PDB file of C-alpha atoms in Angstrom:
ATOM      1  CA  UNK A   7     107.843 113.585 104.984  1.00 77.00           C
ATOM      2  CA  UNK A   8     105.843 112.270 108.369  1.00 80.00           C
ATOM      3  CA  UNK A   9     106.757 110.197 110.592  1.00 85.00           C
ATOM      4  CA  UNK A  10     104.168 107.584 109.520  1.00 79.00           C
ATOM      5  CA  UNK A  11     105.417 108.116 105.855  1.00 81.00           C
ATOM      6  CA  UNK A  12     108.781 107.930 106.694  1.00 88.00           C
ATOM      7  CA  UNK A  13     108.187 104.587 107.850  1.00 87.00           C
ATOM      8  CA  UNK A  14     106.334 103.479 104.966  1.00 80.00           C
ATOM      9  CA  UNK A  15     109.304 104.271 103.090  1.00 84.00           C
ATOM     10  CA  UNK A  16     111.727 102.369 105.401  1.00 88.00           C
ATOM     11  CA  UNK A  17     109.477  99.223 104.863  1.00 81.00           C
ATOM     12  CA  UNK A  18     109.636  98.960 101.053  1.00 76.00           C
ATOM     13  CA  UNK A  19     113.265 100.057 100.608  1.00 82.00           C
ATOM     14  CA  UNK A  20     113.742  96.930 103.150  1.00 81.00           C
ATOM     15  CA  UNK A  21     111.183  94.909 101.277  1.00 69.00           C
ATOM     16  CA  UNK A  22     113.157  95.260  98.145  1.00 67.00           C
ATOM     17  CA  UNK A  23     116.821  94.960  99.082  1.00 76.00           C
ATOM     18  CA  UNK A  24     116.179  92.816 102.086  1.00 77.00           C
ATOM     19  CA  UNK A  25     118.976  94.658 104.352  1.00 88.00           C
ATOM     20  CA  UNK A  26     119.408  98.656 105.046  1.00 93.00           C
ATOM     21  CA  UNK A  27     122.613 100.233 106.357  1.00 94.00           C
ATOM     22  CA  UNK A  28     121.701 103.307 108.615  1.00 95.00           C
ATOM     23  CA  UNK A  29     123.962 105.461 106.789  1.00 94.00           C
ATOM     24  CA  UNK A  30     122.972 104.964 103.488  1.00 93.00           C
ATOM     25  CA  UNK A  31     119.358 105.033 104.571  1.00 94.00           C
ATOM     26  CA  UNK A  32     119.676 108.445 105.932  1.00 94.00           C
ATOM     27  CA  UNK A  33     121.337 109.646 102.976  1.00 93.00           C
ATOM     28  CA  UNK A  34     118.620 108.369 100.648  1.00 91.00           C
ATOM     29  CA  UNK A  35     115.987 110.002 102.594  1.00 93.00           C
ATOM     30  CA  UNK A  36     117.552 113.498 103.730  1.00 92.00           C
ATOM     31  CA  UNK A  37     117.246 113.098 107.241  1.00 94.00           C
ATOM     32  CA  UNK A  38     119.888 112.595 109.787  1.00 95.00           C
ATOM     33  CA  UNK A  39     121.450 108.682 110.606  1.00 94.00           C
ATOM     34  CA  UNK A  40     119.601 109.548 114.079  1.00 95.00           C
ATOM     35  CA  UNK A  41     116.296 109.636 113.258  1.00 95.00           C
ATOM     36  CA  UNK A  42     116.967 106.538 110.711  1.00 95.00           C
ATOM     37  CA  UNK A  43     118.386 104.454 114.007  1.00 95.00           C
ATOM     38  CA  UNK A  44     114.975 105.718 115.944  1.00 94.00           C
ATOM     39  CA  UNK A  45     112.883 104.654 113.106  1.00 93.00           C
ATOM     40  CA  UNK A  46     115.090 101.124 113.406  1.00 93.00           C
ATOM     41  CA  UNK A  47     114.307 100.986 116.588  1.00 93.00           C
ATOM     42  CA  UNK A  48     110.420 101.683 116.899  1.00 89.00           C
ATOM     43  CA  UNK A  49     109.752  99.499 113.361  1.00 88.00           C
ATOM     44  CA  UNK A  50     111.901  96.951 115.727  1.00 87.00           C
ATOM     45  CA  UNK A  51     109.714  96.859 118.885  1.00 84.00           C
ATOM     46  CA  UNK A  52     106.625  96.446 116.715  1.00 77.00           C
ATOM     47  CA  UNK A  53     108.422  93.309 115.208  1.00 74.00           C
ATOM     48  CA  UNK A  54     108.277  94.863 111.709  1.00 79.00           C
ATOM     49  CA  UNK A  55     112.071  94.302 111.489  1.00 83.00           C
ATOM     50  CA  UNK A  56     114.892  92.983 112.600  1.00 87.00           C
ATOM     51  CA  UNK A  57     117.656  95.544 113.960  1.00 90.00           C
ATOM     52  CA  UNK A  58     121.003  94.225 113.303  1.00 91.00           C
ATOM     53  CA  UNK A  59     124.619  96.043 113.557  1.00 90.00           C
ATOM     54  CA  UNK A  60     124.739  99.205 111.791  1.00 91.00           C
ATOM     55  CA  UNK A  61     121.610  98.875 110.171  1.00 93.00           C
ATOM     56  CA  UNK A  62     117.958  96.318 109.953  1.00 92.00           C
ATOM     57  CA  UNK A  63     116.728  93.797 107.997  1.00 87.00           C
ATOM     58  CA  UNK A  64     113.486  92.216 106.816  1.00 75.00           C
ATOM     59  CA  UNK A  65     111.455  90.568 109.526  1.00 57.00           C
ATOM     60  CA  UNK A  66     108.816  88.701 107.548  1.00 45.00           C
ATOM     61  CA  UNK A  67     107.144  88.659 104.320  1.00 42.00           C
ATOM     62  CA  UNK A  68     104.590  91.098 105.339  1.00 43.00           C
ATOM     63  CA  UNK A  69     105.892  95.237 105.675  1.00 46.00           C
ATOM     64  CA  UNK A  70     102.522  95.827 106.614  1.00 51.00           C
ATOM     65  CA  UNK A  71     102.089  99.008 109.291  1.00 53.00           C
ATOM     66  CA  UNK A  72      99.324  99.025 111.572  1.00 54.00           C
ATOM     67  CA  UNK A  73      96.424 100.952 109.669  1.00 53.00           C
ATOM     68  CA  UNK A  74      96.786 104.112 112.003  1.00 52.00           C
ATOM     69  CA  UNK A  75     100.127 104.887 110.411  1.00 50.00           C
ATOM     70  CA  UNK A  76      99.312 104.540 107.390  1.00 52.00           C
ATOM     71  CA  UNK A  77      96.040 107.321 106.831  1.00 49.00           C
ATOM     72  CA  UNK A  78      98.752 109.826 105.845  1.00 49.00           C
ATOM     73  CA  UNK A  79     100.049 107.840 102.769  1.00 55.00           C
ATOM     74  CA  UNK A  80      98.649 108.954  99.213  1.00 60.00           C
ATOM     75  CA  UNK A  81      95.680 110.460 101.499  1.00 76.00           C
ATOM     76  CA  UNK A  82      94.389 113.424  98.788  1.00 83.00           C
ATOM     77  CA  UNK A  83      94.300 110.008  95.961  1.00 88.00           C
ATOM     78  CA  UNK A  84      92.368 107.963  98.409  1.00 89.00           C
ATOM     79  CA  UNK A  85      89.948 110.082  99.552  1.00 91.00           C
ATOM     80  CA  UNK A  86      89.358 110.976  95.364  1.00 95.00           C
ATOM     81  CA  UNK A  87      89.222 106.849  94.483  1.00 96.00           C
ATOM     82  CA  UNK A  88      87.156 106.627  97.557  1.00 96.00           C
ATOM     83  CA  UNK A  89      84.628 109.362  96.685  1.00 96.00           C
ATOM     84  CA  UNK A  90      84.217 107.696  93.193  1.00 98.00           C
ATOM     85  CA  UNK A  91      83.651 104.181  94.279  1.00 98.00           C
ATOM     86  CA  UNK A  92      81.473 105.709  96.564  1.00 97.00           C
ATOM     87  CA  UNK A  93      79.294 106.764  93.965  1.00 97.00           C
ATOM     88  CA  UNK A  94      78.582 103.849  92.382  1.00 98.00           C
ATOM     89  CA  UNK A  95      76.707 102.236  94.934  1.00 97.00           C
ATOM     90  CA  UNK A  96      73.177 102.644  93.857  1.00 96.00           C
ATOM     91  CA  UNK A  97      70.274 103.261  96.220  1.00 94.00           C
ATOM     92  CA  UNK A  98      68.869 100.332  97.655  1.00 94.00           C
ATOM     93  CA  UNK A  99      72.097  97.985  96.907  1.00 97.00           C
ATOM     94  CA  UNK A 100      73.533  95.870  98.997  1.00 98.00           C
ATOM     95  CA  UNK A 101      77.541  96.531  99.246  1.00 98.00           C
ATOM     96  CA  UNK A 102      80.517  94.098 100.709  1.00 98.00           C
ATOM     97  CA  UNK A 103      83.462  96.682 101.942  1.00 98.00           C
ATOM     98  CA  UNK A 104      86.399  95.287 103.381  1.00 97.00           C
ATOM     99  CA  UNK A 105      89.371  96.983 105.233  1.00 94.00           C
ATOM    100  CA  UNK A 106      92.547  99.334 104.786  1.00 89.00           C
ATOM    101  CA  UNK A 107      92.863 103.187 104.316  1.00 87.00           C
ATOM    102  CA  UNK A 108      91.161 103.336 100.742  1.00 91.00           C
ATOM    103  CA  UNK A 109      88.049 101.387 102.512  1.00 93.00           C
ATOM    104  CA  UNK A 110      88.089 103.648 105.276  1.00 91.00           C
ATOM    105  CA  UNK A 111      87.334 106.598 102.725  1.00 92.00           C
ATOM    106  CA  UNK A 112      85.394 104.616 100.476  1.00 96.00           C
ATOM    107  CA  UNK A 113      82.970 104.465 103.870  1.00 94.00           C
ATOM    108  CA  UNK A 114      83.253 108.170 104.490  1.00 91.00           C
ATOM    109  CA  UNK A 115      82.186 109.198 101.148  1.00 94.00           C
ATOM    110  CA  UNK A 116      79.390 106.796 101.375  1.00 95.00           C
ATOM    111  CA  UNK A 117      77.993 108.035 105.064  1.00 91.00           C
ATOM    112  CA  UNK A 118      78.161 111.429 103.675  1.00 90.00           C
ATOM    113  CA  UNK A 119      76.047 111.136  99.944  1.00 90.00           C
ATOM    114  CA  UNK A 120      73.790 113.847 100.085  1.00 88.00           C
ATOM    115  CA  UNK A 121      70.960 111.760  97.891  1.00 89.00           C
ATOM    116  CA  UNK A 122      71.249 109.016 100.581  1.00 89.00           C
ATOM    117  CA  UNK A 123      70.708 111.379 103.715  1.00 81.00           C
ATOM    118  CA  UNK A 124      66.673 111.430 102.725  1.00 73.00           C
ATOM    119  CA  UNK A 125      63.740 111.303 105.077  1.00 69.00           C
ATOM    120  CA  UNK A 126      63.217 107.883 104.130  1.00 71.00           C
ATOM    121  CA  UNK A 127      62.325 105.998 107.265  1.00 75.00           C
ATOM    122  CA  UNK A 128      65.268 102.996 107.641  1.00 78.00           C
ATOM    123  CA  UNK A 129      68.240 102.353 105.764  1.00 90.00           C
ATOM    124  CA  UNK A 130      68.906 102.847 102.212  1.00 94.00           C
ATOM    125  CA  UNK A 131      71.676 101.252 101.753  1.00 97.00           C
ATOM    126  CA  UNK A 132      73.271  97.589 103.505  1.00 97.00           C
ATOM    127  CA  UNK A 133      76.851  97.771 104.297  1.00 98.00           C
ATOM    128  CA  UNK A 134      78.644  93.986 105.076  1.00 98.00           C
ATOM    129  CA  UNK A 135      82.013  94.828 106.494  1.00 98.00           C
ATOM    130  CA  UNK A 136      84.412  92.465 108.052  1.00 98.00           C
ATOM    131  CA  UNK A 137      86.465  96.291 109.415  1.00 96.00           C
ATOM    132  CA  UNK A 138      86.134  97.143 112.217  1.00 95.00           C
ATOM    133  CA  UNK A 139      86.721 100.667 111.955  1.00 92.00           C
ATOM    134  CA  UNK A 140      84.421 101.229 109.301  1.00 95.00           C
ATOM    135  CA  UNK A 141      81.413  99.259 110.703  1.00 96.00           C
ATOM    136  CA  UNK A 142      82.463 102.133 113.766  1.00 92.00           C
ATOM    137  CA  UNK A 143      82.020 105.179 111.583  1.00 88.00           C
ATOM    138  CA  UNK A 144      78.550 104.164 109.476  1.00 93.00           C
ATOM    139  CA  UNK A 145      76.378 102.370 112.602  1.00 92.00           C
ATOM    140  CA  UNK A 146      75.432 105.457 113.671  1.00 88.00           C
ATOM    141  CA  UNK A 147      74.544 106.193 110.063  1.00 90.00           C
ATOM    142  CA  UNK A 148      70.591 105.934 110.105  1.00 90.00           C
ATOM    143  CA  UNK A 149      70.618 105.950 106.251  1.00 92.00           C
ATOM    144  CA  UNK A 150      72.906 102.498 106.221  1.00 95.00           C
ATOM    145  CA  UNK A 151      72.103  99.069 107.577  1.00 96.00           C
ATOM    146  CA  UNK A 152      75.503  97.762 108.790  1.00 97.00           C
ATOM    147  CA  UNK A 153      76.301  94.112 108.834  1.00 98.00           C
ATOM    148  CA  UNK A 154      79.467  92.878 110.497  1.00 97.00           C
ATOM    149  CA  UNK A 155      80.934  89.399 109.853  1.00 97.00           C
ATOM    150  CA  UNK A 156      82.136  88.273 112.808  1.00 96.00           C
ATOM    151  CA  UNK A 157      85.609  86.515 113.450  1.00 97.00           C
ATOM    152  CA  UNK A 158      89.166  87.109 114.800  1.00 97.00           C
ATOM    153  CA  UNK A 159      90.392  90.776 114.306  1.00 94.00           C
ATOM    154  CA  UNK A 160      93.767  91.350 112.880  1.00 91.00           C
ATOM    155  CA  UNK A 161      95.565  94.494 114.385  1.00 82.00           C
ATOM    156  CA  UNK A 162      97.102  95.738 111.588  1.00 80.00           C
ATOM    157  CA  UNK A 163      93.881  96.328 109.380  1.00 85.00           C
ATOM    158  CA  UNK A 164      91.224  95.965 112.161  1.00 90.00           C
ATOM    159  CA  UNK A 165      89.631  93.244 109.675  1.00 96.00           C
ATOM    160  CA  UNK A 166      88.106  90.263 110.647  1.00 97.00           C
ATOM    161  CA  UNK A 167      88.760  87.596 109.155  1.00 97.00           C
ATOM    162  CA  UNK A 168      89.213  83.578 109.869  1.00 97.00           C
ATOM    163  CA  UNK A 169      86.355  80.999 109.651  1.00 97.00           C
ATOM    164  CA  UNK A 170      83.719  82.833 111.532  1.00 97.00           C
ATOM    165  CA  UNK A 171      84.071  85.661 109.118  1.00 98.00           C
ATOM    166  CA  UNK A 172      84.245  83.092 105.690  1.00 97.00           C
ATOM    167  CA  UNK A 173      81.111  81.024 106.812  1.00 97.00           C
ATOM    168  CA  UNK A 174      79.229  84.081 107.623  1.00 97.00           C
ATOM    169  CA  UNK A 175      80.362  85.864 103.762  1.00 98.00           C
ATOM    170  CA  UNK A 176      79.117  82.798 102.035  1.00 97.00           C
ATOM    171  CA  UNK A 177      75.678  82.869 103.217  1.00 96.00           C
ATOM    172  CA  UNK A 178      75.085  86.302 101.832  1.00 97.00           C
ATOM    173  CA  UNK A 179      74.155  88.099  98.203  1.00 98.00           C
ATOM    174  CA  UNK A 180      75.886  91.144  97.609  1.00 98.00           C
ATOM    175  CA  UNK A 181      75.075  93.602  95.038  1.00 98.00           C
ATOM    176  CA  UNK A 182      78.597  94.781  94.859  1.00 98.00           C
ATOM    177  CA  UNK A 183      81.960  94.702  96.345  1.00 98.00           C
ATOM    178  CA  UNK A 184      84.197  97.119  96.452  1.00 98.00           C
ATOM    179  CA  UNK A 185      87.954  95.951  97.301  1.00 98.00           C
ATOM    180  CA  UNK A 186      91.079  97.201  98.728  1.00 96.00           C
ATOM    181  CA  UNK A 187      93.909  95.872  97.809  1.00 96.00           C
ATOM    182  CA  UNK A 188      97.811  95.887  98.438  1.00 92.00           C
ATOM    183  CA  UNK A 189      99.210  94.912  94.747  1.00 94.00           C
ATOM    184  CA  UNK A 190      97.153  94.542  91.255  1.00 97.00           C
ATOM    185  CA  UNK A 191      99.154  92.536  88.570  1.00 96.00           C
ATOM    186  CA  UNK A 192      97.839  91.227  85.200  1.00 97.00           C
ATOM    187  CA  UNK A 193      98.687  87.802  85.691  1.00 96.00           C
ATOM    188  CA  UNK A 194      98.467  87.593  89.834  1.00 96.00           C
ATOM    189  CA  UNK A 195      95.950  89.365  90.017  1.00 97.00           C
ATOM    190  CA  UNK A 196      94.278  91.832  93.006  1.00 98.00           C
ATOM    191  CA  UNK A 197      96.347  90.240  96.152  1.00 96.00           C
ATOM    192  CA  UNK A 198      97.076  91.059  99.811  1.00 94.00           C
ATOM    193  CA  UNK A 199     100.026  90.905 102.074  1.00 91.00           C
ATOM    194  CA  UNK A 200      98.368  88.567 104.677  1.00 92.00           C
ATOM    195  CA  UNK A 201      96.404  85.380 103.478  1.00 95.00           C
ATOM    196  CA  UNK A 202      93.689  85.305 106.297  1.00 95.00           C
ATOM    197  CA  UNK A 203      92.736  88.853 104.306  1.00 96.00           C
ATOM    198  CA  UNK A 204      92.919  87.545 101.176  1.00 97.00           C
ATOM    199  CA  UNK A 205      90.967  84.445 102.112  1.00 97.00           C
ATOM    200  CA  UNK A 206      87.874  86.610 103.313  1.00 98.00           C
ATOM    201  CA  UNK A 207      88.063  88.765 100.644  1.00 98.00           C
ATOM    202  CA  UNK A 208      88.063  86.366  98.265  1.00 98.00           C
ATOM    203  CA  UNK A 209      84.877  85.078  99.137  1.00 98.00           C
ATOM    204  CA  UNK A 210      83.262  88.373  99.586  1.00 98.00           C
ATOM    205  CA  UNK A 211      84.498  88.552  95.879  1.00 98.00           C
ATOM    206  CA  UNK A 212      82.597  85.232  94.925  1.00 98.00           C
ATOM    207  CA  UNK A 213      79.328  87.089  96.764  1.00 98.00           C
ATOM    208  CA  UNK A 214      79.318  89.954  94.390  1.00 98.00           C
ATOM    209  CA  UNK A 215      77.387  90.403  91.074  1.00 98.00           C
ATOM    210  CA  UNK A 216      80.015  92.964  90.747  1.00 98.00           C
ATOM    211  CA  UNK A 217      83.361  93.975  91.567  1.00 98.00           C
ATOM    212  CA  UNK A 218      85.176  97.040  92.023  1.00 98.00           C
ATOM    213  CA  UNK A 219      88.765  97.085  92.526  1.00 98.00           C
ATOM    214  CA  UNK A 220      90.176 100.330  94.725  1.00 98.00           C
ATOM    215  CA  UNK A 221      93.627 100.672  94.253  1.00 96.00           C
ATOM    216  CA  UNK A 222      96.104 104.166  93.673  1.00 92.00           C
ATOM    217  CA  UNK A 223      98.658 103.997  90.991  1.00 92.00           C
ATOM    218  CA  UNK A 224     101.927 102.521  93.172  1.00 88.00           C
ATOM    219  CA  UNK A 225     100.323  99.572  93.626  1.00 92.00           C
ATOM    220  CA  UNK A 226      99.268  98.909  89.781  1.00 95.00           C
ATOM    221  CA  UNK A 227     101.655  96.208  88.318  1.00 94.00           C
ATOM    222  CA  UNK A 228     102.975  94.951  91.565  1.00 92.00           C
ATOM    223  CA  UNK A 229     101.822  91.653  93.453  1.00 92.00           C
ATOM    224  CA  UNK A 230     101.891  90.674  97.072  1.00 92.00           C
ATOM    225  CA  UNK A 231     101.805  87.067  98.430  1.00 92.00           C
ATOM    226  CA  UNK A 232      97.931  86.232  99.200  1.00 95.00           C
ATOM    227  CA  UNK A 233      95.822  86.235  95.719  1.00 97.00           C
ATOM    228  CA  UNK A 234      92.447  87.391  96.307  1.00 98.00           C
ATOM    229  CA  UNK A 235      90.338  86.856  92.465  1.00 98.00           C
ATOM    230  CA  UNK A 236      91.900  87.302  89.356  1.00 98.00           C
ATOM    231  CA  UNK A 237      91.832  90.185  86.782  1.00 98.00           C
ATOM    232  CA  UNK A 238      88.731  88.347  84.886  1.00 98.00           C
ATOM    233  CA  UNK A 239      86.790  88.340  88.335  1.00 98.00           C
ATOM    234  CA  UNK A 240      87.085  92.186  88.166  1.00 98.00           C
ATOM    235  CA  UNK A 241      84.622  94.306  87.011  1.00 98.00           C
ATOM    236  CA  UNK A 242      85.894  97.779  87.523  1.00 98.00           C
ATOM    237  CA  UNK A 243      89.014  99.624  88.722  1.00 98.00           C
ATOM    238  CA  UNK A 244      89.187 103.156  90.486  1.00 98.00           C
ATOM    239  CA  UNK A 245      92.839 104.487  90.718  1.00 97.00           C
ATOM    240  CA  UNK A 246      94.154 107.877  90.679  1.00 95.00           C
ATOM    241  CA  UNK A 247      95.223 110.168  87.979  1.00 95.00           C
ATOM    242  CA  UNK A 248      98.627 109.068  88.094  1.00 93.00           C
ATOM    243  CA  UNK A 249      98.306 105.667  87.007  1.00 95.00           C
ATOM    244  CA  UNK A 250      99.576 106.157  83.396  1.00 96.00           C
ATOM    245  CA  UNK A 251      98.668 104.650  80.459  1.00 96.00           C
ATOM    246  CA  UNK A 252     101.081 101.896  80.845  1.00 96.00           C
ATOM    247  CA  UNK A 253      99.789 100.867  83.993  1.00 96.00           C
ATOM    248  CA  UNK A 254      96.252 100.717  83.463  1.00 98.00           C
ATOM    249  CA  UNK A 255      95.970  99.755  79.644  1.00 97.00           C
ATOM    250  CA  UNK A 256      96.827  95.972  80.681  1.00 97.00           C
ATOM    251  CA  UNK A 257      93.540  96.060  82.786  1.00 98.00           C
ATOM    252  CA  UNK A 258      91.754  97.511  79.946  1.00 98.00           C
ATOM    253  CA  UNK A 259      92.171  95.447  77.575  1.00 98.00           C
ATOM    254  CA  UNK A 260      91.674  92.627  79.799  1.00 98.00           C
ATOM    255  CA  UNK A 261      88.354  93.978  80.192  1.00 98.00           C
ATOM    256  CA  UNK A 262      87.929  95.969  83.152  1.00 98.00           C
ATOM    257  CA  UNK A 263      86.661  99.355  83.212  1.00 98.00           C
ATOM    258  CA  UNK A 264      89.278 101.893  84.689  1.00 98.00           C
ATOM    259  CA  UNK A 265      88.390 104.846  86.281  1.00 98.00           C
ATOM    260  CA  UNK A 266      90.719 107.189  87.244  1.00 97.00           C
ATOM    261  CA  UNK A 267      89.313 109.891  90.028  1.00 94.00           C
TER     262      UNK A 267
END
């Protein structure tokens, strides 16, 4: 287990029980109560926690790690789910992608389609992104037309988001919109840790003709605080081959098509 993993870890264990004891901690993830009070310490200074005697507890409603420590987490599923949303932008379409890891390779698999890299003269595709990160990788993309939002940028995703970001969403028509999301529950939904996400995305959302939902199995059947649309608002979802049938038969027969990549 990484570093960055590691940490991941740390912040749902503390997410669920709301206090962790360095000792136990260490125990639970085979490493020594050194490294534990190190990973304290650093999750500390980036105000993800608070460190208390012997141990830390939760800082805020959020666990959310800045998106460069997070690549490493579930990476081979996300670059699969990624491919296959990918693929079901059509030629010519206009696409809404927001932000997180799943985005990020959602936009990779996109800049590299070998039936978009034609001779056609201009774009072929229009990206709208309110991430930052991904608008960097596909601008110098001659095959897609990138559209930024606009707004205040958030750290921990590099999305924008805020009013700037909403106005400029709702005066656009997107073909489709393809989501990443923190939790996916039945009855709350597709949802985000922070609400400024979730308030941008949910209009994005509204833009669409269609939605596709981009989500691996651990966060099927799980909510977060910020709702972004509801399970009727969702068109499709691409998870991984893990989700069992358990987890995704909900979705189904509420509707939406699963795909599992």
């Amino acid at each position: 287990m990484s570093r960055y993993e590691r940490w991941n870890t740390l912040l749902e264990l503390l997410a669920e029980s709301g206090h962790l004891d360095v000792e136990e901690t260490a125990e639970h993830l085979g490493v020594s109560p050194a490294t534990v009070r190190r990973d304290f310490d650093e999750l500390a200074s980036q105000q993800l926690l608070t460190r208390t005697r012997g141990g830390a507890s939760a800082h805020s409603v959020t666990y959310d790690l800045p998106l460069r420590y997070k690549v490493a987490r579930h990476a081979p599923e996300k670059q699969r789910i990624g491919a296959a949303a990918a693929a079901m932008v059509p030629a010519g379409a206009t696409v809404g992608l927001n932000g997180g890891t799943t985005l990020t390779e959602v936009g990779r698999a996109l800049a590299t389609r070998p039936d978009l890299n034609t001779d056609q003269r201009g774009p072929v595709v229009t990206v709208v992104t309110n991430a930052l990160n991904i608008a960097n990788e596909l601008v110098l993309r001659p095959q897609i037309h990138v559209v930024t939002t606009g707004g205040s940028a958030r750290p921990q995703s590099y999305e924008l988001i805020g009013p700037i970001a909403a106005g400029m969403l709702e005066r656009v028509a997107l073909d489709l919109a393809i989501l990443g999301v923190d939790a996916l529950h039945l009855e709350h939904g597709a949802s985000a840790h922070n609400e400024g996400e979730a308030a941008v995305n949910q209009i994005m959302a509204s833009r669409a003709q269609q939605v596709v939902i981009v989500a691996d199995s651990s966060k099927l059947g799980r909510r977060a605080f910020a709702r972004i649309c509801p399970v009727n608002q969702i068109d499709i979802l691409v998870t991984d081959s893990a989700a069992t049938e358990e987890q995704t038969a909900p979705f189904a027969d509420a509707g939406v098509k699963v795909v599992r990549a």
